[in-house]
PDB file of C-alpha atoms and ligand atoms in Angstrom:
ATOM      1  CA  MET A   7      56.955 -34.379 -33.069  1.00 44.00           C
ATOM      2  CA  ASP A   8      54.607 -37.528 -32.298  1.00 51.00           C
ATOM      3  CA  GLY A   9      56.886 -39.285 -34.167  1.00 68.00           C
ATOM      4  CA  LYS A  10      53.104 -40.210 -36.766  1.00 90.00           C
ATOM      5  CA  MET A  11      54.282 -38.976 -40.221  1.00 96.00           C
ATOM      6  CA  LYS A  12      50.886 -36.001 -40.074  1.00 98.00           C
ATOM      7  CA  ASN A  13      48.975 -36.112 -43.254  1.00 98.00           C
ATOM      8  CA  ILE A  14      48.754 -33.479 -45.679  1.00 98.00           C
ATOM      9  CA  VAL A  15      45.498 -32.541 -47.952  1.00 99.00           C
ATOM     10  CA  VAL A  16      46.339 -30.696 -50.319  1.00 99.00           C
ATOM     11  CA  LEU A  17      43.034 -28.279 -51.781  1.00 98.00           C
ATOM     12  CA  VAL A  18      43.378 -27.155 -55.460  1.00 98.00           C
ATOM     13  CA  SER A  19      41.226 -24.971 -58.228  1.00 97.00           C
ATOM     14  CA  GLY A  20      44.264 -24.076 -61.383  1.00 95.00           C
ATOM     15  CA  GLY A  21      47.725 -24.320 -61.775  1.00 96.00           C
ATOM     16  CA  GLY A  22      48.724 -26.184 -59.025  1.00 98.00           C
ATOM     17  CA  THR A  23      52.100 -24.492 -58.932  1.00 98.00           C
ATOM     18  CA  ASN A  24      52.359 -24.166 -55.054  1.00 98.00           C
ATOM     19  CA  LEU A  25      51.273 -27.606 -54.999  1.00 98.00           C
ATOM     20  CA  GLN A  26      54.634 -28.050 -57.748  1.00 98.00           C
ATOM     21  CA  ALA A  27      56.354 -25.966 -54.683  1.00 98.00           C
ATOM     22  CA  LEU A  28      54.789 -28.556 -52.067  1.00 98.00           C
ATOM     23  CA  ILE A  29      56.015 -31.583 -54.512  1.00 98.00           C
ATOM     24  CA  ASP A  30      59.243 -30.257 -54.656  1.00 98.00           C
ATOM     25  CA  SER A  31      60.563 -29.457 -51.565  1.00 98.00           C
ATOM     26  CA  GLN A  32      58.694 -33.221 -50.801  1.00 98.00           C
ATOM     27  CA  SER A  33      60.709 -34.951 -53.020  1.00 98.00           C
ATOM     28  CA  ARG A  34      64.117 -32.794 -51.561  1.00 98.00           C
ATOM     29  CA  GLY A  35      63.100 -33.785 -47.996  1.00 98.00           C
ATOM     30  CA  GLU A  36      62.325 -30.740 -46.610  1.00 98.00           C
ATOM     31  CA  ILE A  37      58.731 -31.788 -45.298  1.00 98.00           C
ATOM     32  CA  LYS A  38      59.720 -33.461 -41.747  1.00 95.00           C
ATOM     33  CA  GLY A  39      57.297 -35.049 -40.412  1.00 96.00           C
ATOM     34  CA  GLY A  40      54.001 -35.171 -42.319  1.00 98.00           C
ATOM     35  CA  ARG A  41      53.570 -36.090 -45.838  1.00 98.00           C
ATOM     36  CA  ILE A  42      51.246 -35.194 -48.646  1.00 98.00           C
ATOM     37  CA  SER A  43      49.381 -38.021 -48.765  1.00 98.00           C
ATOM     38  CA  CYS A  44      46.075 -36.972 -51.664  1.00 98.00           C
ATOM     39  CA  VAL A  45      44.609 -33.843 -53.760  1.00 98.00           C
ATOM     40  CA  ILE A  46      41.735 -32.695 -53.524  1.00 98.00           C
ATOM     41  CA  SER A  47      40.789 -30.469 -56.730  1.00 98.00           C
ATOM     42  CA  SER A  48      37.010 -27.891 -56.626  1.00 98.00           C
ATOM     43  CA  LYS A  49      37.573 -28.311 -60.566  1.00 98.00           C
ATOM     44  CA  GLU A  50      38.277 -30.963 -62.697  1.00 97.00           C
ATOM     45  CA  GLY A  51      40.875 -31.064 -66.061  1.00 97.00           C
ATOM     46  CA  ALA A  52      42.888 -28.961 -63.544  1.00 98.00           C
ATOM     47  CA  TYR A  53      46.700 -28.322 -64.205  1.00 98.00           C
ATOM     48  CA  ALA A  54      47.047 -28.943 -60.536  1.00 98.00           C
ATOM     49  CA  LEU A  55      45.828 -32.366 -60.994  1.00 98.00           C
ATOM     50  CA  GLU A  56      48.008 -33.243 -63.689  1.00 98.00           C
ATOM     51  CA  ARG A  57      50.478 -32.698 -61.390  1.00 98.00           C
ATOM     52  CA  ALA A  58      49.389 -34.793 -58.441  1.00 98.00           C
ATOM     53  CA  ALA A  59      49.780 -37.790 -61.406  1.00 98.00           C
ATOM     54  CA  LYS A  60      53.100 -37.680 -62.074  1.00 98.00           C
ATOM     55  CA  ALA A  61      53.914 -37.593 -57.974  1.00 98.00           C
ATOM     56  CA  ASP A  62      52.374 -40.126 -56.865  1.00 98.00           C
ATOM     57  CA  ILE A  63      49.680 -38.541 -55.145  1.00 98.00           C
ATOM     58  CA  PRO A  64      46.723 -40.083 -55.007  1.00 98.00           C
ATOM     59  CA  THR A  65      43.567 -36.920 -56.337  1.00 98.00           C
ATOM     60  CA  VAL A  66      40.169 -36.842 -55.780  1.00 98.00           C
ATOM     61  CA  VAL A  67      37.550 -34.422 -57.750  1.00 98.00           C
ATOM     62  CA  ILE A  68      34.801 -33.256 -55.609  1.00 98.00           C
ATOM     63  CA  PRO A  69      33.491 -30.199 -58.927  1.00 98.00           C
ATOM     64  CA  ARG A  70      32.024 -26.394 -57.443  1.00 98.00           C
ATOM     65  CA  LYS A  71      29.784 -27.034 -59.704  1.00 97.00           C
ATOM     66  CA  ASP A  72      28.277 -30.237 -58.237  1.00 98.00           C
ATOM     67  CA  TYR A  73      26.314 -28.243 -54.686  1.00 98.00           C
ATOM     68  CA  ALA A  74      24.607 -25.206 -55.181  1.00 97.00           C
ATOM     69  CA  ASN A  75      25.650 -23.795 -51.806  1.00 96.00           C
ATOM     70  CA  SER A  76      28.868 -23.240 -49.835  1.00 95.00           C
ATOM     71  CA  LYS A  77      27.510 -25.292 -47.590  1.00 97.00           C
ATOM     72  CA  ALA A  78      26.295 -27.693 -49.515  1.00 98.00           C
ATOM     73  CA  TYR A  79      29.586 -27.740 -50.894  1.00 98.00           C
ATOM     74  CA  SER A  80      31.698 -27.064 -47.884  1.00 98.00           C
ATOM     75  CA  GLU A  81      30.179 -30.858 -45.739  1.00 98.00           C
ATOM     76  CA  ALA A  82      30.920 -32.258 -49.665  1.00 98.00           C
ATOM     77  CA  ILE A  83      34.770 -31.348 -48.870  1.00 98.00           C
ATOM     78  CA  LEU A  84      34.687 -32.029 -44.626  1.00 98.00           C
ATOM     79  CA  ALA A  85      33.330 -35.771 -45.611  1.00 98.00           C
ATOM     80  CA  GLU A  86      35.922 -36.672 -47.445  1.00 98.00           C
ATOM     81  CA  LEU A  87      38.891 -34.590 -45.483  1.00 98.00           C
ATOM     82  CA  ASP A  88      37.719 -37.510 -42.680  1.00 98.00           C
ATOM     83  CA  ARG A  89      37.622 -39.681 -44.670  1.00 98.00           C
ATOM     84  CA  GLN A  90      41.022 -39.033 -45.614  1.00 98.00           C
ATOM     85  CA  LYS A  91      42.043 -38.210 -42.131  1.00 98.00           C
ATOM     86  CA  ALA A  92      43.689 -35.591 -42.617  1.00 98.00           C
ATOM     87  CA  ASP A  93      45.804 -33.656 -40.453  1.00 98.00           C
ATOM     88  CA  LEU A  94      46.672 -30.808 -42.326  1.00 98.00           C
ATOM     89  CA  VAL A  95      44.808 -29.012 -44.876  1.00 98.00           C
ATOM     90  CA  VAL A  96      46.328 -26.467 -47.672  1.00 98.00           C
ATOM     91  CA  LEU A  97      44.631 -24.318 -50.004  1.00 98.00           C
ATOM     92  CA  ALA A  98      46.709 -23.934 -52.518  1.00 98.00           C
ATOM     93  CA  GLY A  99      44.886 -21.860 -55.014  1.00 96.00           C
ATOM     94  CA  PHE A 100      42.219 -22.855 -54.031  1.00 97.00           C
ATOM     95  CA  MET A 101      38.884 -20.492 -55.124  1.00 93.00           C
ATOM     96  CA  THR A 102      36.186 -21.155 -53.117  1.00 93.00           C
ATOM     97  CA  ILE A 103      35.778 -20.161 -49.544  1.00 91.00           C
ATOM     98  CA  LEU A 104      34.657 -22.460 -46.972  1.00 95.00           C
ATOM     99  CA  ASP A 105      31.860 -22.493 -44.491  1.00 95.00           C
ATOM    100  CA  GLU A 106      31.959 -22.789 -40.516  1.00 97.00           C
ATOM    101  CA  CYS A 107      31.463 -26.183 -40.892  1.00 97.00           C
ATOM    102  CA  VAL A 108      34.749 -27.592 -42.280  1.00 98.00           C
ATOM    103  CA  THR A 109      36.562 -24.236 -40.308  1.00 97.00           C
ATOM    104  CA  LYS A 110      35.026 -25.276 -36.300  1.00 97.00           C
ATOM    105  CA  ALA A 111      36.499 -28.574 -37.376  1.00 98.00           C
ATOM    106  CA  TYR A 112      39.838 -28.426 -38.041  1.00 98.00           C
ATOM    107  CA  PRO A 113      41.309 -25.158 -36.465  1.00 97.00           C
ATOM    108  CA  TYR A 114      43.838 -23.818 -36.760  1.00 98.00           C
ATOM    109  CA  ARG A 115      44.437 -27.750 -38.948  1.00 98.00           C
ATOM    110  CA  ILE A 116      43.806 -25.249 -41.790  1.00 98.00           C
ATOM    111  CA  ILE A 117      46.337 -23.610 -43.770  1.00 98.00           C
ATOM    112  CA  ASN A 118      46.032 -20.850 -46.883  1.00 98.00           C
ATOM    113  CA  VAL A 119      48.411 -18.875 -49.222  1.00 98.00           C
ATOM    114  CA  HIS A 120      47.991 -15.353 -50.504  1.00 98.00           C
ATOM    115  CA  PRO A 121      49.268 -13.986 -52.707  1.00 98.00           C
ATOM    116  CA  ALA A 122      49.347 -10.481 -50.220  1.00 98.00           C
ATOM    117  CA  LEU A 123      51.032  -8.490 -48.140  1.00 98.00           C
ATOM    118  CA  ILE A 124      47.486  -9.372 -45.163  1.00 98.00           C
ATOM    119  CA  PRO A 125      45.862  -7.229 -44.081  1.00 98.00           C
ATOM    120  CA  SER A 126      46.438  -5.523 -47.528  1.00 98.00           C
ATOM    121  CA  PHE A 127      44.509  -6.564 -50.715  1.00 98.00           C
ATOM    122  CA  CYS A 128      42.905  -9.266 -48.561  1.00 98.00           C
ATOM    123  CA  GLY A 129      39.497 -11.138 -48.081  1.00 95.00           C
ATOM    124  CA  GLU A 130      36.373 -11.471 -50.270  1.00 92.00           C
ATOM    125  CA  GLY A 131      37.312 -10.890 -53.792  1.00 92.00           C
ATOM    126  CA  PHE A 132      40.716 -11.039 -53.923  1.00 96.00           C
ATOM    127  CA  TYR A 133      41.858 -13.471 -55.471  1.00 95.00           C
ATOM    128  CA  GLY A 134      44.662 -14.205 -58.536  1.00 95.00           C
ATOM    129  CA  LEU A 135      45.004 -11.780 -60.206  1.00 97.00           C
ATOM    130  CA  LYS A 136      43.027  -9.185 -58.955  1.00 98.00           C
ATOM    131  CA  VAL A 137      45.110  -9.038 -56.188  1.00 98.00           C
ATOM    132  CA  HIS A 138      47.695  -7.801 -58.189  1.00 98.00           C
ATOM    133  CA  GLU A 139      45.956  -5.385 -60.148  1.00 98.00           C
ATOM    134  CA  LYS A 140      44.507  -3.571 -56.857  1.00 98.00           C
ATOM    135  CA  ALA A 141      48.287  -3.435 -55.450  1.00 98.00           C
ATOM    136  CA  LEU A 142      48.809  -1.642 -58.883  1.00 98.00           C
ATOM    137  CA  GLU A 143      46.095   0.246 -58.898  1.00 98.00           C
ATOM    138  CA  TYR A 144      46.067   1.306 -55.650  1.00 98.00           C
ATOM    139  CA  GLY A 145      50.927   1.632 -56.441  1.00 98.00           C
ATOM    140  CA  VAL A 146      52.111   0.253 -53.603  1.00 98.00           C
ATOM    141  CA  LYS A 147      55.608  -0.518 -53.840  1.00 98.00           C
ATOM    142  CA  VAL A 148      55.669  -3.375 -51.321  1.00 98.00           C
ATOM    143  CA  SER A 149      53.852  -6.567 -51.495  1.00 98.00           C
ATOM    144  CA  GLY A 150      54.151  -9.777 -51.128  1.00 98.00           C
ATOM    145  CA  ALA A 151      52.930 -13.206 -50.357  1.00 98.00           C
ATOM    146  CA  THR A 152      50.887 -14.026 -46.027  1.00 98.00           C
ATOM    147  CA  VAL A 153      50.865 -17.905 -44.978  1.00 98.00           C
ATOM    148  CA  HIS A 154      47.778 -18.030 -42.805  1.00 98.00           C
ATOM    149  CA  PHE A 155      45.592 -20.515 -40.759  1.00 98.00           C
ATOM    150  CA  VAL A 156      41.726 -20.268 -41.719  1.00 98.00           C
ATOM    151  CA  ASN A 157      39.215 -19.150 -39.834  1.00 96.00           C
ATOM    152  CA  GLU A 158      35.932 -18.114 -40.473  1.00 93.00           C
ATOM    153  CA  GLN A 159      36.962 -14.695 -42.322  1.00 93.00           C
ATOM    154  CA  ALA A 160      38.757 -15.384 -44.760  1.00 93.00           C
ATOM    155  CA  ASP A 161      41.992 -14.252 -45.184  1.00 94.00           C
ATOM    156  CA  ALA A 162      41.705 -13.758 -41.197  1.00 95.00           C
ATOM    157  CA  GLY A 163      43.003 -16.155 -39.731  1.00 97.00           C
ATOM    158  CA  ALA A 164      46.626 -16.150 -38.256  1.00 98.00           C
ATOM    159  CA  ILE A 165      49.523 -15.329 -39.941  1.00 98.00           C
ATOM    160  CA  ILE A 166      52.437 -17.450 -39.687  1.00 98.00           C
ATOM    161  CA  LEU A 167      55.065 -16.504 -42.253  1.00 98.00           C
ATOM    162  CA  GLN A 168      55.535 -13.597 -44.343  1.00 98.00           C
ATOM    163  CA  SER A 169      57.167 -12.096 -47.081  1.00 98.00           C
ATOM    164  CA  PRO A 170      57.827  -8.875 -48.602  1.00 98.00           C
ATOM    165  CA  VAL A 171      58.280  -8.193 -52.418  1.00 98.00           C
ATOM    166  CA  ALA A 172      59.515  -5.635 -54.483  1.00 98.00           C
ATOM    167  CA  VAL A 173      57.247  -3.426 -56.564  1.00 98.00           C
ATOM    168  CA  LYS A 174      59.158  -2.090 -59.909  1.00 98.00           C
ATOM    169  CA  ASN A 175      57.234   0.291 -62.356  1.00 98.00           C
ATOM    170  CA  ASP A 176      57.014  -2.493 -65.128  1.00 98.00           C
ATOM    171  CA  ASP A 177      55.130  -4.068 -63.652  1.00 98.00           C
ATOM    172  CA  THR A 178      52.023  -5.734 -64.858  1.00 98.00           C
ATOM    173  CA  PRO A 179      49.611  -8.219 -62.454  1.00 98.00           C
ATOM    174  CA  GLU A 180      50.728 -11.114 -64.722  1.00 98.00           C
ATOM    175  CA  THR A 181      54.160  -9.819 -63.445  1.00 98.00           C
ATOM    176  CA  LEU A 182      53.851  -9.311 -60.362  1.00 98.00           C
ATOM    177  CA  GLN A 183      51.932 -12.403 -59.957  1.00 98.00           C
ATOM    178  CA  ARG A 184      55.554 -14.548 -61.049  1.00 98.00           C
ATOM    179  CA  ARG A 185      57.186 -12.459 -58.382  1.00 98.00           C
ATOM    180  CA  ILE A 186      55.863 -13.275 -55.786  1.00 98.00           C
ATOM    181  CA  MET A 187      54.937 -16.632 -56.373  1.00 98.00           C
ATOM    182  CA  GLU A 188      58.033 -17.188 -57.201  1.00 98.00           C
ATOM    183  CA  ASN A 189      60.513 -14.877 -54.490  1.00 98.00           C
ATOM    184  CA  ALA A 190      58.175 -15.989 -52.494  1.00 98.00           C
ATOM    185  CA  GLU A 191      54.820 -17.442 -52.586  1.00 98.00           C
ATOM    186  CA  TRP A 192      57.037 -20.983 -53.872  1.00 98.00           C
ATOM    187  CA  LYS A 193      58.824 -20.310 -50.982  1.00 98.00           C
ATOM    188  CA  ILE A 194      56.598 -19.425 -47.381  1.00 98.00           C
ATOM    189  CA  LEU A 195      54.234 -22.255 -47.979  1.00 98.00           C
ATOM    190  CA  PRO A 196      55.947 -25.101 -47.808  1.00 98.00           C
ATOM    191  CA  LYS A 197      58.691 -23.622 -45.063  1.00 98.00           C
ATOM    192  CA  ALA A 198      54.860 -22.960 -42.949  1.00 98.00           C
ATOM    193  CA  VAL A 199      53.698 -27.118 -43.997  1.00 98.00           C
ATOM    194  CA  SER A 200      56.813 -27.804 -42.594  1.00 98.00           C
ATOM    195  CA  LEU A 201      56.337 -26.196 -39.453  1.00 98.00           C
ATOM    196  CA  PHE A 202      52.777 -27.072 -38.692  1.00 98.00           C
ATOM    197  CA  CYS A 203      54.807 -31.203 -38.612  1.00 98.00           C
ATOM    198  CA  GLU A 204      57.741 -30.277 -36.650  1.00 97.00           C
ATOM    199  CA  ASP A 205      54.667 -29.222 -34.100  1.00 97.00           C
ATOM    200  CA  ARG A 206      56.801 -25.304 -34.715  1.00 98.00           C
ATOM    201  CA  ILE A 207      53.199 -23.084 -34.389  1.00 98.00           C
ATOM    202  CA  GLU A 208      52.211 -22.015 -31.416  1.00 97.00           C
ATOM    203  CA  ILE A 209      48.952 -20.308 -31.217  1.00 97.00           C
ATOM    204  CA  LYS A 210      48.910 -17.289 -28.082  1.00 97.00           C
ATOM    205  CA  ASP A 211      45.904 -15.060 -27.587  1.00 97.00           C
ATOM    206  CA  GLY A 212      44.614 -16.250 -30.828  1.00 96.00           C
ATOM    207  CA  LYS A 213      48.433 -15.310 -32.768  1.00 98.00           C
ATOM    208  CA  ALA A 214      50.633 -17.824 -34.918  1.00 98.00           C
ATOM    209  CA  TYR A 215      54.314 -18.142 -33.707  1.00 98.00           C
ATOM    210  CA  VAL A 216      57.660 -19.795 -34.997  1.00 97.00           C
ATOM    211  CA  SER A 217      59.537 -21.530 -32.151  1.00 93.00           C
ATOM    212  CA  GLU A 218      63.029 -21.880 -32.385  1.00 81.00           C
ATOM    213  CA  GLU A 219      64.099 -24.752 -34.044  1.00 77.00           C
ATOM    214  CA  GLY A 220      65.213 -27.527 -31.217  1.00 61.00           C
TER     215      GLY A 220
HETATM  216  C1  GAR B  28      47.984 -18.655 -56.312  1.00 91.50           C
HETATM  217  O1  GAR B  28      48.416 -16.912 -55.997  1.00 91.50           O
HETATM  218  C2  GAR B  28      47.625 -18.028 -54.432  1.00 91.50           C
HETATM  219  O2  GAR B  28      48.276 -16.817 -54.050  1.00 91.50           O
HETATM  220  C3  GAR B  28      46.319 -17.360 -54.819  1.00 91.50           C
HETATM  221  O3  GAR B  28      45.929 -18.171 -56.339  1.00 91.50           O
HETATM  222  C4  GAR B  28      47.456 -18.688 -56.973  1.00 91.50           C
HETATM  223  C5  GAR B  28      47.204 -20.054 -57.719  1.00 91.50           C
HETATM  224  O4  GAR B  28      47.722 -20.676 -58.657  1.00 91.50           O
HETATM  225  N1  GAR B  28      45.615 -17.688 -53.994  1.00 91.50           N
HETATM  226  C6  GAR B  28      44.707 -16.577 -54.330  1.00 91.50           C
HETATM  227  O5  GAR B  28      44.095 -15.953 -54.585  1.00 91.50           O
HETATM  228  C7  GAR B  28      43.487 -16.899 -52.525  1.00 91.50           C
HETATM  229  N2  GAR B  28      42.935 -16.244 -52.302  1.00 91.50           N
HETATM  230  P1  GAR B  28      48.930 -22.238 -57.932  1.00 91.50           P
HETATM  231  O6  GAR B  28      47.468 -22.772 -58.707  1.00 91.50           O
HETATM  232  O7  GAR B  28      49.540 -21.404 -59.292  1.00 91.50           O
HETATM  233  O8  GAR B  28      49.401 -22.441 -57.261  1.00 91.50           O
END
């Protein structure tokens, strides 16, 4: 580690349970080498903003609806990330796909949590409850969550951590979503954030490898 605490900027759009998992993990001292320095929301009134405020984390709202297209929106996000001196950007239930102006400026510095085992049930159109609807429709017996780096293609960047969750016969999209959040997302997202801040993620040939604790 270079000794400097990394600035973690978290991007949200909704309820923010993954943000809460990060906040709780931070208050237990489990995020080593970094701290959540700002939360940016794409929606006014998102409950995630209240969670941040309760934890005394500064918030910024950049409403997606105020921008004509993804490029204009992404430029506004990029300017804010630069202003915040972000070392790591975490997409935690952020429901807008960012244009390459952001991914190119922050290569291997943006991570996303996706509620399925990539490469299943991912890519454009697979977000939130829809992911679980599709998994149940297909009839898979195992789903889970993935934390990965964000690149120019939706859900296609290097995988950092994955965690499986069993599907039950009587699952609804809502019950499956909840079990995947509790048993997978809320654990592997804070873990991956800490690994990044501890400089324990290595990139080789476009793939991410977690190094053992030194
Ligand atoms: C989470 O399940 C997250 O994995 C998913 O949306 C939910 C947000 O919940 N993200 C995506 O589908 C992104 N493709 P939260 O706001 O309570 O963290």
